[in-house]
Amino acid sequence: MVTKQATGLYGGRTADERRAERRRRLLEAGLEVMASSGWAATTVREICKTAGLNTRYFYECFDGLDELLVAVFDWIIEDSIATAGSAMAAAEKDSRSQVHAGVVGAVTALTADPRRARVIATEAMGSQRLTRRRMRLTHYMALMLGAARAEFDPDADPNY
């Protein structure tokens, strides 16, 4: 849905800043509602109520619930990747330490908030679009870990 966007300052913040804040609130509300009620019971009305926003703002940011679910998934994954990257930057520079730190960082980011783990592992199964996205992410991670394993053990079977 394309709407005319406000551009002026309001409360000392630009229109883009206000839109970004509303989107963040909707993502947080999406995480909360999906994790507590489940994907099947999630509604735009409940998301907006939890975010304290009018449904108009939901449709300013998302075309529908499926798009919100993908955005929440991406938000969680991006944070996990950033956490893994920070952990790797702080680790020893050998490959084994780097991979270990990255995996521990990513898993910690996903499990520190049980809502995140539920959305990624369980609630995401309700969306075909997200199932495809998860499959691509899993394939990418398998390739990345396989490459790291080969660096530790060049004689390892690449098909194992």
PDB file of C-alpha atoms in Angstrom:
ATOM      1  CA  MET A   1       0.000   0.000   0.000  1.00  0.00           C
ATOM      2  CA  VAL A   2       1.485   3.327  -1.035  1.00  0.00           C
ATOM      3  CA  THR A   3       0.432   6.351   0.941  1.00  0.00           C
ATOM      4  CA  LYS A   4       1.546   9.939   0.931  1.00  0.00           C
ATOM      5  CA  GLN A   5       4.200  10.274   3.613  1.00  0.00           C
ATOM      6  CA  ALA A   6       4.562  13.190   6.024  1.00  0.00           C
ATOM      7  CA  THR A   7       7.957  14.836   5.792  1.00  0.00           C
ATOM      8  CA  GLY A   8       8.100  17.584   8.465  1.00  0.00           C
ATOM      9  CA  LEU A   9       9.412  17.652  11.992  1.00  0.00           C
ATOM     10  CA  TYR A  10       7.066  16.672  14.782  1.00  0.00           C
ATOM     11  CA  GLY A  11       8.171  16.492  18.388  1.00  0.00           C
ATOM     12  CA  GLY A  12      11.722  17.202  17.212  1.00  0.00           C
ATOM     13  CA  ARG A  13      11.819  14.069  15.034  1.00  0.00           C
ATOM     14  CA  THR A  14      11.673  13.689  11.281  1.00  0.00           C
ATOM     15  CA  ALA A  15       8.983  11.674   9.522  1.00  0.00           C
ATOM     16  CA  ASP A  16      11.551   8.971   8.708  1.00  0.00           C
ATOM     17  CA  GLU A  17      12.543   8.721  12.366  1.00  0.00           C
ATOM     18  CA  ARG A  18       8.905   8.411  13.420  1.00  0.00           C
ATOM     19  CA  ARG A  19       8.259   5.719  10.775  1.00  0.00           C
ATOM     20  CA  ALA A  20      11.352   3.782  11.871  1.00  0.00           C
ATOM     21  CA  GLU A  21      10.184   3.959  15.497  1.00  0.00           C
ATOM     22  CA  ARG A  22       6.703   2.690  14.556  1.00  0.00           C
ATOM     23  CA  ARG A  23       8.221  -0.157  12.532  1.00  0.00           C
ATOM     24  CA  ARG A  24      10.444  -1.125  15.481  1.00  0.00           C
ATOM     25  CA  ARG A  25       7.408  -1.118  17.790  1.00  0.00           C
ATOM     26  CA  LEU A  26       5.481  -3.303  15.339  1.00  0.00           C
ATOM     27  CA  LEU A  27       8.392  -5.750  15.072  1.00  0.00           C
ATOM     28  CA  GLU A  28       8.629  -5.983  18.863  1.00  0.00           C
ATOM     29  CA  ALA A  29       4.853  -6.429  19.117  1.00  0.00           C
ATOM     30  CA  GLY A  30       4.987  -9.075  16.391  1.00  0.00           C
ATOM     31  CA  LEU A  31       7.625 -10.983  18.323  1.00  0.00           C
ATOM     32  CA  GLU A  32       5.586 -10.768  21.529  1.00  0.00           C
ATOM     33  CA  VAL A  33       2.235 -11.734  20.026  1.00  0.00           C
ATOM     34  CA  MET A  34       3.557 -14.559  17.840  1.00  0.00           C
ATOM     35  CA  ALA A  35       5.542 -16.035  20.711  1.00  0.00           C
ATOM     36  CA  SER A  36       2.675 -15.824  23.210  1.00  0.00           C
ATOM     37  CA  SER A  37      -0.366 -16.536  21.024  1.00  0.00           C
ATOM     38  CA  GLY A  38       1.151 -18.478  18.148  1.00  0.00           C
ATOM     39  CA  TRP A  39       1.232 -17.610  14.465  1.00  0.00           C
ATOM     40  CA  ALA A  40      -2.234 -19.005  13.749  1.00  0.00           C
ATOM     41  CA  ALA A  41      -3.839 -16.757  16.394  1.00  0.00           C
ATOM     42  CA  THR A  42      -1.889 -13.614  15.496  1.00  0.00           C
ATOM     43  CA  THR A  43      -3.954 -10.744  14.126  1.00  0.00           C
ATOM     44  CA  VAL A  44      -3.165  -7.263  12.888  1.00  0.00           C
ATOM     45  CA  ARG A  45      -5.473  -5.899  15.569  1.00  0.00           C
ATOM     46  CA  GLU A  46      -3.547  -7.671  18.351  1.00  0.00           C
ATOM     47  CA  ILE A  47      -0.184  -6.561  16.938  1.00  0.00           C
ATOM     48  CA  CYS A  48      -1.363  -2.941  16.822  1.00  0.00           C
ATOM     49  CA  LYS A  49      -2.874  -3.120  20.303  1.00  0.00           C
ATOM     50  CA  THR A  50       0.400  -4.486  21.696  1.00  0.00           C
ATOM     51  CA  ALA A  51       2.419  -1.830  19.841  1.00  0.00           C
ATOM     52  CA  GLY A  52       0.013   0.917  20.910  1.00  0.00           C
ATOM     53  CA  LEU A  53      -0.504   1.947  17.283  1.00  0.00           C
ATOM     54  CA  ASN A  54      -3.385   2.374  14.875  1.00  0.00           C
ATOM     55  CA  THR A  55      -3.775  -0.262  12.141  1.00  0.00           C
ATOM     56  CA  ARG A  56      -3.022   2.481   9.608  1.00  0.00           C
ATOM     57  CA  TYR A  57       0.596   2.370  10.756  1.00  0.00           C
ATOM     58  CA  PHE A  58       0.733  -1.399  10.402  1.00  0.00           C
ATOM     59  CA  TYR A  59      -0.216  -1.142   6.723  1.00  0.00           C
ATOM     60  CA  GLU A  60       2.215   1.747   6.261  1.00  0.00           C
ATOM     61  CA  CYS A  61       4.986  -0.728   7.143  1.00  0.00           C
ATOM     62  CA  PHE A  62       3.682  -4.137   6.028  1.00  0.00           C
ATOM     63  CA  ASP A  63       1.346  -5.538   3.380  1.00  0.00           C
ATOM     64  CA  GLY A  64       0.061  -8.161   5.806  1.00  0.00           C
ATOM     65  CA  LEU A  65       0.898 -10.586   8.592  1.00  0.00           C
ATOM     66  CA  ASP A  66       3.062 -12.811   6.408  1.00  0.00           C
ATOM     67  CA  GLU A  67       5.300  -9.859   5.581  1.00  0.00           C
ATOM     68  CA  LEU A  68       5.512  -8.972   9.288  1.00  0.00           C
ATOM     69  CA  LEU A  69       6.517 -12.544  10.147  1.00  0.00           C
ATOM     70  CA  VAL A  70       9.303 -12.423   7.553  1.00  0.00           C
ATOM     71  CA  ALA A  71      10.440  -9.044   8.918  1.00  0.00           C
ATOM     72  CA  VAL A  72      10.504 -10.389  12.496  1.00  0.00           C
ATOM     73  CA  PHE A  73      12.433 -13.466  11.296  1.00  0.00           C
ATOM     74  CA  ASP A  74      14.949 -11.278   9.442  1.00  0.00           C
ATOM     75  CA  TRP A  75      15.287  -8.976  12.471  1.00  0.00           C
ATOM     76  CA  ILE A  76      16.095 -11.941  14.719  1.00  0.00           C
ATOM     77  CA  ILE A  77      18.549 -13.443  12.226  1.00  0.00           C
ATOM     78  CA  GLU A  78      20.291 -10.112  11.556  1.00  0.00           C
ATOM     79  CA  ASP A  79      20.760  -9.596  15.300  1.00  0.00           C
ATOM     80  CA  SER A  80      22.077 -13.146  15.683  1.00  0.00           C
ATOM     81  CA  ILE A  81      24.545 -12.648  12.835  1.00  0.00           C
ATOM     82  CA  ALA A  82      25.698  -9.337  14.327  1.00  0.00           C
ATOM     83  CA  THR A  83      26.166 -10.996  17.726  1.00  0.00           C
ATOM     84  CA  ALA A  84      28.088 -13.859  16.110  1.00  0.00           C
ATOM     85  CA  GLY A  85      30.264 -11.371  14.236  1.00  0.00           C
ATOM     86  CA  SER A  86      31.066  -9.467  17.438  1.00  0.00           C
ATOM     87  CA  ALA A  87      31.927 -12.719  19.209  1.00  0.00           C
ATOM     88  CA  MET A  88      34.193 -13.739  16.332  1.00  0.00           C
ATOM     89  CA  ALA A  89      35.939 -10.346  16.352  1.00  0.00           C
ATOM     90  CA  ALA A  90      36.700 -10.782  20.051  1.00  0.00           C
ATOM     91  CA  ALA A  91      37.903 -14.398  19.708  1.00  0.00           C
ATOM     92  CA  GLU A  92      41.377 -15.710  19.034  1.00  0.00           C
ATOM     93  CA  LYS A  93      42.244 -15.485  15.351  1.00  0.00           C
ATOM     94  CA  ASP A  94      42.562 -19.211  14.652  1.00  0.00           C
ATOM     95  CA  SER A  95      39.755 -20.834  12.643  1.00  0.00           C
ATOM     96  CA  ARG A  96      38.567 -23.169  15.402  1.00  0.00           C
ATOM     97  CA  SER A  97      38.172 -20.298  17.902  1.00  0.00           C
ATOM     98  CA  GLN A  98      36.470 -18.131  15.288  1.00  0.00           C
ATOM     99  CA  VAL A  99      33.909 -20.780  14.360  1.00  0.00           C
ATOM    100  CA  HIS A 100      33.285 -21.700  17.999  1.00  0.00           C
ATOM    101  CA  ALA A 101      32.759 -18.064  18.978  1.00  0.00           C
ATOM    102  CA  GLY A 102      30.465 -17.464  16.011  1.00  0.00           C
ATOM    103  CA  VAL A 103      28.287 -20.490  16.711  1.00  0.00           C
ATOM    104  CA  VAL A 104      28.094 -19.752  20.450  1.00  0.00           C
ATOM    105  CA  GLY A 105      27.297 -16.093  19.722  1.00  0.00           C
ATOM    106  CA  ALA A 106      24.504 -16.953  17.273  1.00  0.00           C
ATOM    107  CA  VAL A 107      22.969 -19.612  19.506  1.00  0.00           C
ATOM    108  CA  THR A 108      23.160 -17.322  22.533  1.00  0.00           C
ATOM    109  CA  ALA A 109      21.411 -14.533  20.615  1.00  0.00           C
ATOM    110  CA  LEU A 110      18.652 -16.937  19.552  1.00  0.00           C
ATOM    111  CA  THR A 111      18.113 -18.526  22.956  1.00  0.00           C
ATOM    112  CA  ALA A 112      18.644 -15.590  25.343  1.00  0.00           C
ATOM    113  CA  ASP A 113      15.052 -14.567  24.607  1.00  0.00           C
ATOM    114  CA  PRO A 114      12.814 -17.672  24.436  1.00  0.00           C
ATOM    115  CA  ARG A 115      10.356 -15.731  22.265  1.00  0.00           C
ATOM    116  CA  ARG A 116      12.969 -15.508  19.521  1.00  0.00           C
ATOM    117  CA  ALA A 117      13.649 -19.234  19.602  1.00  0.00           C
ATOM    118  CA  ARG A 118       9.913 -19.991  19.434  1.00  0.00           C
ATOM    119  CA  VAL A 119       9.327 -17.688  16.464  1.00  0.00           C
ATOM    120  CA  ILE A 120      12.345 -19.057  14.559  1.00  0.00           C
ATOM    121  CA  ALA A 121      11.850 -22.734  15.365  1.00  0.00           C
ATOM    122  CA  THR A 122       8.092 -23.151  15.692  1.00  0.00           C
ATOM    123  CA  GLU A 123       5.937 -20.255  14.573  1.00  0.00           C
ATOM    124  CA  ALA A 124       7.850 -19.758  11.325  1.00  0.00           C
ATOM    125  CA  MET A 125       6.539 -23.133  10.158  1.00  0.00           C
ATOM    126  CA  GLY A 126       3.134 -21.538   9.524  1.00  0.00           C
ATOM    127  CA  SER A 127       4.371 -19.521   6.553  1.00  0.00           C
ATOM    128  CA  GLN A 128       5.388 -21.014   3.193  1.00  0.00           C
ATOM    129  CA  ARG A 129       7.362 -17.883   2.394  1.00  0.00           C
ATOM    130  CA  LEU A 130       9.293 -18.177   5.633  1.00  0.00           C
ATOM    131  CA  THR A 131       9.792 -21.926   5.289  1.00  0.00           C
ATOM    132  CA  ARG A 132      11.610 -21.266   1.990  1.00  0.00           C
ATOM    133  CA  ARG A 133      13.661 -18.534   3.656  1.00  0.00           C
ATOM    134  CA  ARG A 134      14.597 -20.858   6.530  1.00  0.00           C
ATOM    135  CA  MET A 135      15.659 -23.547   4.049  1.00  0.00           C
ATOM    136  CA  ARG A 136      17.981 -21.081   2.266  1.00  0.00           C
ATOM    137  CA  LEU A 137      19.416 -19.935   5.608  1.00  0.00           C
ATOM    138  CA  THR A 138      19.978 -23.534   6.720  1.00  0.00           C
ATOM    139  CA  HIS A 139      21.715 -24.342   3.417  1.00  0.00           C
ATOM    140  CA  TYR A 140      23.919 -21.248   3.744  1.00  0.00           C
ATOM    141  CA  MET A 141      24.860 -22.143   7.327  1.00  0.00           C
ATOM    142  CA  ALA A 142      25.666 -25.738   6.327  1.00  0.00           C
ATOM    143  CA  LEU A 143      27.977 -24.492   3.560  1.00  0.00           C
ATOM    144  CA  MET A 144      29.641 -22.033   5.918  1.00  0.00           C
ATOM    145  CA  LEU A 145      30.200 -24.666   8.628  1.00  0.00           C
ATOM    146  CA  GLY A 146      31.373 -27.201   6.042  1.00  0.00           C
ATOM    147  CA  ALA A 147      33.973 -24.738   4.776  1.00  0.00           C
ATOM    148  CA  ALA A 148      35.134 -24.052   8.332  1.00  0.00           C
ATOM    149  CA  ARG A 149      35.323 -27.791   9.065  1.00  0.00           C
ATOM    150  CA  ALA A 150      37.433 -28.355   5.963  1.00  0.00           C
ATOM    151  CA  GLU A 151      39.822 -25.691   7.216  1.00  0.00           C
ATOM    152  CA  PHE A 152      40.290 -27.596  10.530  1.00  0.00           C
ATOM    153  CA  ASP A 153      40.424 -31.030   8.965  1.00  0.00           C
ATOM    154  CA  PRO A 154      41.382 -31.064   5.271  1.00  0.00           C
ATOM    155  CA  ASP A 155      40.962 -34.868   5.196  1.00  0.00           C
ATOM    156  CA  ALA A 156      37.341 -34.730   6.417  1.00  0.00           C
ATOM    157  CA  ASP A 157      34.637 -36.168   4.173  1.00  0.00           C
ATOM    158  CA  PRO A 158      32.901 -33.065   2.695  1.00  0.00           C
ATOM    159  CA  ASN A 159      29.635 -35.047   2.398  1.00  0.00           C
ATOM    160  CA  TYR A 160      29.450 -35.846   6.097  1.00  0.00           C
TER     161      TYR A 160
END
